[in-house]
Every structure is written in structure tokens, then in C-alpha cells.
PDB file of C-alpha atoms in Angstrom:
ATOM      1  CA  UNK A   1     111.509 105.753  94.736  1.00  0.00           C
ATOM      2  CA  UNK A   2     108.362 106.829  95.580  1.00  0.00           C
ATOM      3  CA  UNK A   3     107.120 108.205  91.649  1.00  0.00           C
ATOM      4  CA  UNK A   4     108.424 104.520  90.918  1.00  0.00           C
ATOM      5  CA  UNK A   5     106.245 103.306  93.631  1.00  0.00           C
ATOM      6  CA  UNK A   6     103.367 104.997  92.190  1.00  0.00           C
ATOM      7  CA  UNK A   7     104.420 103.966  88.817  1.00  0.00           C
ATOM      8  CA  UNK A   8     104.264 100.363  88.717  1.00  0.00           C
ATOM      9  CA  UNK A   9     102.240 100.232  91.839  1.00  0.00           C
ATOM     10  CA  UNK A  10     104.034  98.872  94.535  1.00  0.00           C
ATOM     11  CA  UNK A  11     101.253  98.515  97.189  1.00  0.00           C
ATOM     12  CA  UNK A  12      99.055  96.668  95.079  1.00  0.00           C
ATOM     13  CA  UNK A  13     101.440  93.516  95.774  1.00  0.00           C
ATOM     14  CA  UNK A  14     101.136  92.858  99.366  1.00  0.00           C
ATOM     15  CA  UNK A  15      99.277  90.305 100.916  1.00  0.00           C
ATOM     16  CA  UNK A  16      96.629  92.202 102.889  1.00  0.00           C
ATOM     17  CA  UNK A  17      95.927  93.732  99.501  1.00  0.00           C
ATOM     18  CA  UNK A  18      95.843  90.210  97.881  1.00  0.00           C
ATOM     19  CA  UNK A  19      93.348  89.070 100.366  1.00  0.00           C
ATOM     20  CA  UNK A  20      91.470  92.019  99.390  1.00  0.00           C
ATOM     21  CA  UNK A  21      91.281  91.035  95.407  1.00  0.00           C
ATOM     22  CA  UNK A  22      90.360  87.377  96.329  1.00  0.00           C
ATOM     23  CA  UNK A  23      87.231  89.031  98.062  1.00  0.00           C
ATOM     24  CA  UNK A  24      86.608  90.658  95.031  1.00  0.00           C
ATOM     25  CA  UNK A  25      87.326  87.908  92.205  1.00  0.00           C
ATOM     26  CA  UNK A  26      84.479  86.208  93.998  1.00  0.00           C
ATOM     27  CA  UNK A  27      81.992  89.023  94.176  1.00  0.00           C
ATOM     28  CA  UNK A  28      81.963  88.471  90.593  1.00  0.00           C
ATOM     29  CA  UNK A  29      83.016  85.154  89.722  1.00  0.00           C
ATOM     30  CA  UNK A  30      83.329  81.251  90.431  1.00  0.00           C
ATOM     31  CA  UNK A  31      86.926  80.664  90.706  1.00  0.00           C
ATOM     32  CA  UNK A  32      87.296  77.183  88.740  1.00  0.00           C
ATOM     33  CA  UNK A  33      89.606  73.992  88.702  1.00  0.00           C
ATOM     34  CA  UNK A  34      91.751  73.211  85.472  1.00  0.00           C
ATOM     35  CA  UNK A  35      89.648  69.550  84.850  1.00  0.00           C
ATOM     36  CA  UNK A  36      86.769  71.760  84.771  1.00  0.00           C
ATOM     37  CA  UNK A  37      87.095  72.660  80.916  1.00  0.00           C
ATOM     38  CA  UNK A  38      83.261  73.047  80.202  1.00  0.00           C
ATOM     39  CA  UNK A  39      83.075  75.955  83.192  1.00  0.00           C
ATOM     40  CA  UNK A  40      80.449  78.305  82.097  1.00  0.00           C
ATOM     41  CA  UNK A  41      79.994  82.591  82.051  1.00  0.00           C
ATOM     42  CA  UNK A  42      81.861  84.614  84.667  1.00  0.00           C
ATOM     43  CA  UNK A  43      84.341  81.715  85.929  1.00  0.00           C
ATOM     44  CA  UNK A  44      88.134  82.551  86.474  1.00  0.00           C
ATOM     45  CA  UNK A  45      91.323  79.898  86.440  1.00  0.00           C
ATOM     46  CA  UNK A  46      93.470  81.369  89.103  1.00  0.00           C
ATOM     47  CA  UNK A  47      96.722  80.005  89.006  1.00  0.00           C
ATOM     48  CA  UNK A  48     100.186  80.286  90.666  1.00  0.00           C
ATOM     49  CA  UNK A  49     103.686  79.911  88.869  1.00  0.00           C
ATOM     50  CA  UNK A  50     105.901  79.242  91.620  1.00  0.00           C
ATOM     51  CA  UNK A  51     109.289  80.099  90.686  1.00  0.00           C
ATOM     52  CA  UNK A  52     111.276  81.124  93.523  1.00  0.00           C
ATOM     53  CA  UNK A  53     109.543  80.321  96.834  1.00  0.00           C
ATOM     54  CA  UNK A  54     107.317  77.731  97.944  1.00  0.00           C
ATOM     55  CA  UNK A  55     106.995  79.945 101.273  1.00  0.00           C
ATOM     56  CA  UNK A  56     105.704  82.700  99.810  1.00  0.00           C
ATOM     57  CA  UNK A  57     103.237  80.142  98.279  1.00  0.00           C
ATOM     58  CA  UNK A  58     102.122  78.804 101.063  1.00  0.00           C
ATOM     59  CA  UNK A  59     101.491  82.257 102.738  1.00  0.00           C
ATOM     60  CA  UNK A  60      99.259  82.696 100.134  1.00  0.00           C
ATOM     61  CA  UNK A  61      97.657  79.264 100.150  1.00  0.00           C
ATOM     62  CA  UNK A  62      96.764  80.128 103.570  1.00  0.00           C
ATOM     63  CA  UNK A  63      94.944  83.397 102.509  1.00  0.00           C
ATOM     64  CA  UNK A  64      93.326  81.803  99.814  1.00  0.00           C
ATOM     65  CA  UNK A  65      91.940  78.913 102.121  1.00  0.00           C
ATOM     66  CA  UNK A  66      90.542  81.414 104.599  1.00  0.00           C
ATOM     67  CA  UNK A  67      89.030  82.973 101.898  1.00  0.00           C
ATOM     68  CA  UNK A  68      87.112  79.956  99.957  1.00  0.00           C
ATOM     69  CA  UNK A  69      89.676  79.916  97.013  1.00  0.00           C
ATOM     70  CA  UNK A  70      91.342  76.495  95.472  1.00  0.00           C
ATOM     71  CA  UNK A  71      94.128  77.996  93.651  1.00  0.00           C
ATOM     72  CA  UNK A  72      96.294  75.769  91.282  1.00  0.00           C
ATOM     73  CA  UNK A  73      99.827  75.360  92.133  1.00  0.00           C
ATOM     74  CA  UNK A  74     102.386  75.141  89.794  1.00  0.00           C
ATOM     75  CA  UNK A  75     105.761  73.759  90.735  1.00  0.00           C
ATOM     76  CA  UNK A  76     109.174  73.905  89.064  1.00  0.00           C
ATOM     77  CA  UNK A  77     111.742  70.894  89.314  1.00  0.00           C
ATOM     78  CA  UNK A  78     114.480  72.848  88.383  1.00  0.00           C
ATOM     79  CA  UNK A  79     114.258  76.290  90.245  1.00  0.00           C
ATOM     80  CA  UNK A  80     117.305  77.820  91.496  1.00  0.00           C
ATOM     81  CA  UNK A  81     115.674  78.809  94.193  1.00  0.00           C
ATOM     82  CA  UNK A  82     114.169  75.617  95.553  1.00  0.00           C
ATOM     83  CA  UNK A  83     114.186  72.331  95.491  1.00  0.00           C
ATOM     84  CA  UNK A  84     111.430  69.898  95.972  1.00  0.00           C
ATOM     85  CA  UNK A  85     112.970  67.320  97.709  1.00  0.00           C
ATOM     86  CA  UNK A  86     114.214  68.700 100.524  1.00  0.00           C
ATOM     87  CA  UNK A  87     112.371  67.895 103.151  1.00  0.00           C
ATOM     88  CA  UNK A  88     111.137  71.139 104.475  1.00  0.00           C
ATOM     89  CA  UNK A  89     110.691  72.103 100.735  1.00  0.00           C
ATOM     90  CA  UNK A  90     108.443  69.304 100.220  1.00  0.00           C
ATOM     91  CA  UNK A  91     106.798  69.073 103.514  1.00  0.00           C
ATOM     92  CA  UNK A  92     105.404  72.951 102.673  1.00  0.00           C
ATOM     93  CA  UNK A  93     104.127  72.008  99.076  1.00  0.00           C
ATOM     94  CA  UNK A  94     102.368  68.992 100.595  1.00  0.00           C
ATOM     95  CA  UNK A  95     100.632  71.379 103.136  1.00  0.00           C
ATOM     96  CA  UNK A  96      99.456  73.842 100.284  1.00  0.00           C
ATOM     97  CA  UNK A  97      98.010  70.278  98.568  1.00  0.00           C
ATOM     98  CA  UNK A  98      96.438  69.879 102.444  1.00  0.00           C
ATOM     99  CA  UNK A  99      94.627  73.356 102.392  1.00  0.00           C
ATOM    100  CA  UNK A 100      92.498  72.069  99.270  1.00  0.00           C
ATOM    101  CA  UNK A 101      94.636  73.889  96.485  1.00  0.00           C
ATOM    102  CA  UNK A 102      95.348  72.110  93.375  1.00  0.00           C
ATOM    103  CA  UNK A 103      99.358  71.043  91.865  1.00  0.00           C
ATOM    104  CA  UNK A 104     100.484  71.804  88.056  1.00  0.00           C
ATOM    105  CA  UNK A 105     103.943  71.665  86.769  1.00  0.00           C
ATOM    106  CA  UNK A 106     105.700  74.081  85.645  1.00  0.00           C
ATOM    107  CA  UNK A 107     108.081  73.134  82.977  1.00  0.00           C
ATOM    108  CA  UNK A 108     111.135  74.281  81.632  1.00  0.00           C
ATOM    109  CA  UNK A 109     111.354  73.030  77.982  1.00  0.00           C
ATOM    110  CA  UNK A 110     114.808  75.036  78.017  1.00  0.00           C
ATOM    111  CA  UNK A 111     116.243  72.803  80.770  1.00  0.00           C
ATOM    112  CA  UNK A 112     116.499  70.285  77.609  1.00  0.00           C
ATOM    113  CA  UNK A 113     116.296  72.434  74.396  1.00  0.00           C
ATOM    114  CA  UNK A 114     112.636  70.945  73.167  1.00  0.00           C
ATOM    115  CA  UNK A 115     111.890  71.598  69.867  1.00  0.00           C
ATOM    116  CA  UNK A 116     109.212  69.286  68.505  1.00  0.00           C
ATOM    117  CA  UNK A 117     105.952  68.881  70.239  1.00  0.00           C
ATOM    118  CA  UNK A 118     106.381  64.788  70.764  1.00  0.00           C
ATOM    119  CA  UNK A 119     109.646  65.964  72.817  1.00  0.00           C
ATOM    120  CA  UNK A 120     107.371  68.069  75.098  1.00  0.00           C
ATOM    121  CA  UNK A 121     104.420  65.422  75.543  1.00  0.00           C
ATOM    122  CA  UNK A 122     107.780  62.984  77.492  1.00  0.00           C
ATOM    123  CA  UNK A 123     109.137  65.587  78.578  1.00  0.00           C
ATOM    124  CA  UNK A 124     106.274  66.727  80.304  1.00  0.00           C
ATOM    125  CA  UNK A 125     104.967  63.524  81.219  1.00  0.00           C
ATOM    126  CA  UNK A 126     108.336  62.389  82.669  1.00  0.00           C
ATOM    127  CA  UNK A 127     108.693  65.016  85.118  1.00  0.00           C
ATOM    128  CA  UNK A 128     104.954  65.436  85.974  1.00  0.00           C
ATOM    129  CA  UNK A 129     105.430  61.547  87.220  1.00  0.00           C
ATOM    130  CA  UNK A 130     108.102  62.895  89.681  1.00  0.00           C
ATOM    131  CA  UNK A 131     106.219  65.607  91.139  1.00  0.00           C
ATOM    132  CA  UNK A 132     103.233  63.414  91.580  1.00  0.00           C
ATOM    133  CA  UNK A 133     105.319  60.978  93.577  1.00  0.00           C
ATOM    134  CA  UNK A 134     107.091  64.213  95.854  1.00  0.00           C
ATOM    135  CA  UNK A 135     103.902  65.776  96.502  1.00  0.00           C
ATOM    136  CA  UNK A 136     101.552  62.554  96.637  1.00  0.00           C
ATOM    137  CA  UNK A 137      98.654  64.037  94.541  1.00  0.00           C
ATOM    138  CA  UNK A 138      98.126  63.716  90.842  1.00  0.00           C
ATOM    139  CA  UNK A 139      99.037  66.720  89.025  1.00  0.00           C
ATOM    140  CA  UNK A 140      96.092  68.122  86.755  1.00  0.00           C
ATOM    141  CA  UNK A 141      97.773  70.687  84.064  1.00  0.00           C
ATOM    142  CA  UNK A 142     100.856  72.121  83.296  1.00  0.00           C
ATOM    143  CA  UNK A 143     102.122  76.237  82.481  1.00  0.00           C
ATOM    144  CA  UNK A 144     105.341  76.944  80.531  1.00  0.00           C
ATOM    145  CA  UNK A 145     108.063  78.726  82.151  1.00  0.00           C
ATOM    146  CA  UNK A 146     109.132  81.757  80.338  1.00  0.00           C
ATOM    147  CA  UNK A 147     107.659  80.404  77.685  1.00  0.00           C
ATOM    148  CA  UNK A 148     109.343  81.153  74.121  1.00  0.00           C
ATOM    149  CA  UNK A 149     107.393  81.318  70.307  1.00  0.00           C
ATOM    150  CA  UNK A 150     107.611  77.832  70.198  1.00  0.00           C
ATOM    151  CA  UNK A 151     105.635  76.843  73.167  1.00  0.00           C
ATOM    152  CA  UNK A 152     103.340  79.733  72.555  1.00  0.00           C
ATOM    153  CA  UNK A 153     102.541  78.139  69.211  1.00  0.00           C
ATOM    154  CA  UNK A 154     101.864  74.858  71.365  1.00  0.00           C
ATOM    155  CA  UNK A 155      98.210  74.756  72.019  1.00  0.00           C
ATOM    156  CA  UNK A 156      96.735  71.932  71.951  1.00  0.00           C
ATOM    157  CA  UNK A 157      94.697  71.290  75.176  1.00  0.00           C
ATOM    158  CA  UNK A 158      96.937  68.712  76.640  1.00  0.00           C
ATOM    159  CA  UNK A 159     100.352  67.913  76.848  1.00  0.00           C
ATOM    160  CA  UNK A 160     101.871  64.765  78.598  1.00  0.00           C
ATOM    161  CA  UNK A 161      98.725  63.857  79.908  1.00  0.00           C
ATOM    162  CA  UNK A 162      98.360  67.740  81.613  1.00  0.00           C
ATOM    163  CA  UNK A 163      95.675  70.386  81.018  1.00  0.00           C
ATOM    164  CA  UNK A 164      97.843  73.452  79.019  1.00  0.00           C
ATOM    165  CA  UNK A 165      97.401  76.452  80.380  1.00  0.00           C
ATOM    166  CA  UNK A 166      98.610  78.305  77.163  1.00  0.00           C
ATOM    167  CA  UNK A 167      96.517  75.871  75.072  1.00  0.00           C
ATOM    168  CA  UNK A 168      94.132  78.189  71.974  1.00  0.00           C
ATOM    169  CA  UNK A 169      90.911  78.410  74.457  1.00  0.00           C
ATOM    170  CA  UNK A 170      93.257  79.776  76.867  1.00  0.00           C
ATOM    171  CA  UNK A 171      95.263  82.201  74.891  1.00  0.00           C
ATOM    172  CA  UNK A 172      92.435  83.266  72.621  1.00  0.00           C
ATOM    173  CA  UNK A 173      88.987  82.760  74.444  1.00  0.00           C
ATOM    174  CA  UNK A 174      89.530  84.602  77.673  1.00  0.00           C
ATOM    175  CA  UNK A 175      91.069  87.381  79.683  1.00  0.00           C
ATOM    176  CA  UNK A 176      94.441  87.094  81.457  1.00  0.00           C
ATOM    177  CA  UNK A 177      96.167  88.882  83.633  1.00  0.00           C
ATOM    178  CA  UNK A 178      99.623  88.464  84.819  1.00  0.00           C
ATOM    179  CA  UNK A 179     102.094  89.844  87.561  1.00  0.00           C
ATOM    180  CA  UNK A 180     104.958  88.556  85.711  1.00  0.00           C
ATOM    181  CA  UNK A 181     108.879  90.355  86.639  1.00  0.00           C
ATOM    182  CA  UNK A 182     106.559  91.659  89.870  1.00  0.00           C
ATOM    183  CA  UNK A 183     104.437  94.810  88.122  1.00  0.00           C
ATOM    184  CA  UNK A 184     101.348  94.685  86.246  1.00  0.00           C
ATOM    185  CA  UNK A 185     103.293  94.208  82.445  1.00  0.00           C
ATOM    186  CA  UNK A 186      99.293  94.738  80.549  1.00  0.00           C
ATOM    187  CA  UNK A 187      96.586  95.407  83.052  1.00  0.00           C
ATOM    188  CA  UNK A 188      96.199  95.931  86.328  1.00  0.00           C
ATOM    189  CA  UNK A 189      94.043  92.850  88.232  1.00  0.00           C
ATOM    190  CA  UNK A 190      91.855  95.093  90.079  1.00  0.00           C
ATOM    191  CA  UNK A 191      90.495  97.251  87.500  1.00  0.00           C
ATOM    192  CA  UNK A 192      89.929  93.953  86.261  1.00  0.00           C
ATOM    193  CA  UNK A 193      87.932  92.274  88.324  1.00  0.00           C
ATOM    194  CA  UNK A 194      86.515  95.821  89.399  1.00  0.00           C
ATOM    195  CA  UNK A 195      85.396  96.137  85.681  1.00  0.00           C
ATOM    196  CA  UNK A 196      84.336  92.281  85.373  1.00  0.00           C
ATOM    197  CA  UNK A 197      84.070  92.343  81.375  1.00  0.00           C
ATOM    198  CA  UNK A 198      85.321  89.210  80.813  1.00  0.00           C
ATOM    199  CA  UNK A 199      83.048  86.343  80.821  1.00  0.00           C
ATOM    200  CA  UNK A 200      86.116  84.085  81.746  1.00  0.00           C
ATOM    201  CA  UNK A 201      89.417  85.129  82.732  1.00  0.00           C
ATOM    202  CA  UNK A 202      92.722  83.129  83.752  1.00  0.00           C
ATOM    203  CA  UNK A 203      95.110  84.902  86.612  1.00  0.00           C
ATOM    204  CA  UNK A 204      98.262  84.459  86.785  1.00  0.00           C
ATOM    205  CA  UNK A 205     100.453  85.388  90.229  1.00  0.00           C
ATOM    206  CA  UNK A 206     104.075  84.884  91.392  1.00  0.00           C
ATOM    207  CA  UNK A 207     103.498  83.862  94.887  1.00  0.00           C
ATOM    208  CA  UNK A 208     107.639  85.652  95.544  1.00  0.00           C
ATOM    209  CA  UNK A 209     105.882  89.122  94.297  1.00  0.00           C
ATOM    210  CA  UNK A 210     103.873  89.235  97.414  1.00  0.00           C
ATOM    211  CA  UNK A 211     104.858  90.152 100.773  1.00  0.00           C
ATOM    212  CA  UNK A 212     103.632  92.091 103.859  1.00  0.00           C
ATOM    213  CA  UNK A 213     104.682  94.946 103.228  1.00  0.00           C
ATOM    214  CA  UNK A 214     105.212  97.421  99.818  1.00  0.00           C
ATOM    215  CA  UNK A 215     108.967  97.056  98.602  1.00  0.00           C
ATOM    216  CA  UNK A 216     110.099  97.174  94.692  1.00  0.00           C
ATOM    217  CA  UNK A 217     110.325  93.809  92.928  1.00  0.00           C
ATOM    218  CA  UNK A 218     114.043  93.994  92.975  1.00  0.00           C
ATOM    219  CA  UNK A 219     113.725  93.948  96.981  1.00  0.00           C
ATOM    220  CA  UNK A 220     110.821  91.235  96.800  1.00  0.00           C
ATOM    221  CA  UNK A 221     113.650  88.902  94.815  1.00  0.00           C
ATOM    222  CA  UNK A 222     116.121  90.252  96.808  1.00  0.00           C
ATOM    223  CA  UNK A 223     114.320  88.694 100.084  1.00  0.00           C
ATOM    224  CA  UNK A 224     113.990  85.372  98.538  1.00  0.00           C
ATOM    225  CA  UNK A 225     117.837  85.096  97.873  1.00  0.00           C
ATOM    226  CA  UNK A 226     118.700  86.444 101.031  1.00  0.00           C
ATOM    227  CA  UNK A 227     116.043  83.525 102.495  1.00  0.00           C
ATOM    228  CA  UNK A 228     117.465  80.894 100.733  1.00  0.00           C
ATOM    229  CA  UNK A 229     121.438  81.590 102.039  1.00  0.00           C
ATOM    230  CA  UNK A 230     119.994  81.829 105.281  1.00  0.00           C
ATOM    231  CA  UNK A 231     118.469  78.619 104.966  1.00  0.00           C
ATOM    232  CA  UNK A 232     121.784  76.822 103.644  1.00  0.00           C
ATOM    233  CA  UNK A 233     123.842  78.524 106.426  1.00  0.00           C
ATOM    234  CA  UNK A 234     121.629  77.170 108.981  1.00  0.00           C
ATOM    235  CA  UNK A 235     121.032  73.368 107.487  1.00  0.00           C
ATOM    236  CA  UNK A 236     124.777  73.456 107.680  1.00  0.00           C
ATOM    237  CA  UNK A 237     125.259  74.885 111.384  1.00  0.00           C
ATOM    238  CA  UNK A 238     122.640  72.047 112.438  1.00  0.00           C
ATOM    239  CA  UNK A 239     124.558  69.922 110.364  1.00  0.00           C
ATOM    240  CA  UNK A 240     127.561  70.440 112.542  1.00  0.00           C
ATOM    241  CA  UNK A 241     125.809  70.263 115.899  1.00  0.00           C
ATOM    242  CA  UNK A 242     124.344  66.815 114.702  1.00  0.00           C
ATOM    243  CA  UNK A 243     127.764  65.526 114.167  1.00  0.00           C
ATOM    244  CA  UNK A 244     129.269  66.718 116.861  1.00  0.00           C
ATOM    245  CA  UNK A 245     131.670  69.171 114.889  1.00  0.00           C
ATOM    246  CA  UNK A 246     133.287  72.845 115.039  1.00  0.00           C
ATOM    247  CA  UNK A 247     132.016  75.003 112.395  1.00  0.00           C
ATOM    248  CA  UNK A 248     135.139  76.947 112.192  1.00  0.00           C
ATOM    249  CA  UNK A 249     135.072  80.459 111.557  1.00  0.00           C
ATOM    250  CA  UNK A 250     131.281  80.548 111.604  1.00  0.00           C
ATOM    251  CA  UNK A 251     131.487  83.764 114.025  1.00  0.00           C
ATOM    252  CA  UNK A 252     133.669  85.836 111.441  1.00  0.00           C
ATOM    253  CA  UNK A 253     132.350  84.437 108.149  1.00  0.00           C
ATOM    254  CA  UNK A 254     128.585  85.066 109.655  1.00  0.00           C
ATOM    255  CA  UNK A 255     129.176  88.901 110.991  1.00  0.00           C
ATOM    256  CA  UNK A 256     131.031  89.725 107.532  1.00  0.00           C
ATOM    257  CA  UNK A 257     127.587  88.819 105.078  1.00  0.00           C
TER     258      UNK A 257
END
């Protein structure tokens, strides 16, 4: 485990270590909002594709607003993971909208099998009218979700209204980096921004990848499912306490998971 460690470099993804790279991103640049498409030299999108927890995402929206960063937010309507309209769900994206960060969607074309570029402007205006309602704030772009050669080849600058994130100026004019699957998959962010060659760059984080502590991203994952059955088993204990009900068999079916 620990040549793995070394490997794919587990300690670079825990939050003490994020705060550090914020620090550094703005030694050497101006971190910049999507709307601002004219940003000039040494500027950097920073952007988060929230796919499994909007916990994690708020830890880090708390970093990041200690820090002086406005991050953009990207939220999923169809995550297995979450689901934006429960109320504890929602009333945690709201609060990362409260620190000062910026929303996005992040869409799933495969959630309805898009294949022409018309579908995805509806598409993608449809749903980012239903996350502007849940989280009360306009949304101002949109990123792909494991996005396929299709919606690669998409890049115009706007879709359904939204900013692209994979549009041509930012697939072919800048830097990226990306923490995608929870490991560095082309370079590795700090000997990015240590180096600083790119006059613009767009970074791309997983708010689930970081936690306090160094653990592989099969445990990181691992610690969001776990989070998420807790959750359920104890909306449903409450539930019964509300009511006034026995939740029978809680004390064996709890001490055998």
C-alpha cells in the first residue's frame, strides 16, 4: 500500500494540502469567474464537479473562502449519491452559494441518450432552470459528466444558455488539470502551479477526492457510500421517533452492517 501511496500520490489529496495549493494558485495567478471570458495572462478557472458529495464540497468551499477563492460549483441532478432536494442536501449547496462561490450544472447527456447538439441546448437549459430554482442563484456555465466523443466534439461556447467548460478556447487555448477517478490521470497540480507556464489554466477537482487525512481513492469513495447509508438509516430512525413508531429490529439489523 504504501509504493501505491507513493505512486499515485495519496497525500497530495487531503485538505490541509489543498489549502496549501490554493495559497499557491494565487501566488501566481487571478483565479477567475466563468462570465469572465475576456480574463487576461496568468488567470485560472477553478472549478468543482461535484459528483458524489455536496459535504465534501462544502468542506472545501469553506477552505476556499478563508482563503480568497470563488470556486465554481457544479452540481449533478441525477447523482446516486445525492440528491438536491432534500433538505439538508439543498440547505448545504445554498451555503456554498452563501460563502461567495459560484453554481454550474453538471449534466448527464447519458441520463437521456443526446445525440444532436439542439437535444443538448433543452436539455441543458431544462435542467439548469431546476437547479436555479433549488439553489436560488442563476447558474453561469455548465461541465459534462464523463463526457463521451460526442460532447467532446461539442464546443461551442454556450450551451442552453450556460458557459461550456469543454467549449474550443477551453479545450485548446489553455492548461488543465484534473483529479478525475481520485489520482493525478496527466499532471500533477502542484508542479503545475509550481512551474506556472501556462498563461491560463482551468482546474478541475472532485470535492469526494479530498479528505483529512491520506487514504486510497477506493477508501475516499468508500467513505462517501458508507456516509450516505448512514444518512438514510438515521432519516428513517427520526422518522420513526416523529411518528411515534417501533423501528423493529433496528438493534440487530444496526450491529450486523
Amino acid at each position: 500500500m504504501e509504493a501505491l501511496a507513493d505512486s499515485y500520490r495519496f497525500a497530495d489529496f487531503t485538505r490541509d494540502n489543498y489549502r496549501s495549493l490554493l495559497r499557491l494558485a494565487r501566488r501566481v495567478y487571478t483565479v477567475r469567474g466563468y462570465e469572465e471570458t475576456a480574463a487576461g495572462t496568468h488567470s485560472v478557472w477553478w472549478r468543482h464537479d461535484v459528483d458524489y458529495s455536496v459535504h465534501a464540497a462544502y468542506a472545501l468551499a469553506r477552505i476556499e473562502a478563508e482563503e480568497g477563492v470563488r470556486a465554481t460549483y457544479f452540481f449533478r441532478l441525477h447523482s446516486e449519491l445525492y440528491n438536491l432536494l432534500e433538505q439538508p442536501v439543498t440547505l448545504l449547496a445554498r451555503a456554498i452559494v452563501a460563502l461567495g462561490h459560484d453554481v454550474g450544472l453538471h449534466f448527464d447527456s447519458e441520463y437521456y441518450g443526446i445525440t444532436t447538439e439542439a437535444a443538448l441546448d433543452d436539455a441543458i437549459a431544462w435542467e439548469a432552470s431546476i437547479l436555479s430554482q433549488i439553489l436560488e442563484r442563476p447558474m453561469v456555465a455548465m461541465s459534462f459528466h464523463q463526457p463521451s466523443a460526442f460532447l467532446l466534439g461539442c464546443q461551442r461556447e454556450r450551451y442552453g444558455g450556460l458557459v461550456n467548460t469543454y467549449s474550443a478556447r477551453f479545450q485548446h487555448d489553455m492548461g488543465y488539470v484534473s483529479d478525475s477517478n481520485g489520482y493525478w490521470r496527466h499532471r500533477r497540480l502542484e508542479d503545475v502551479l509550481t512551474a506556472a507556464n501556462e498563461s491560463q489554466l482551468q482546474v478541475l477537482t472532485h470535492p469526494e477526492w479530498w479528505t483529512e487525512v491520506s487514504m486510497s481513492p477506493a477508501a475516499r469513495i468508500q467513505r462517501c457510500i458508507v456516509g450516505r447509508a448512514a444518512s438514510m438509516r438515521a432519516y428513517y430512525r427520526d422518522d420513526m421517533i416523529r411518528a411515534g413508531r417501533l423501528n423493529v429490529g433496528a438493534e440487530t439489523t444496526e450491529s450486523s452492517t
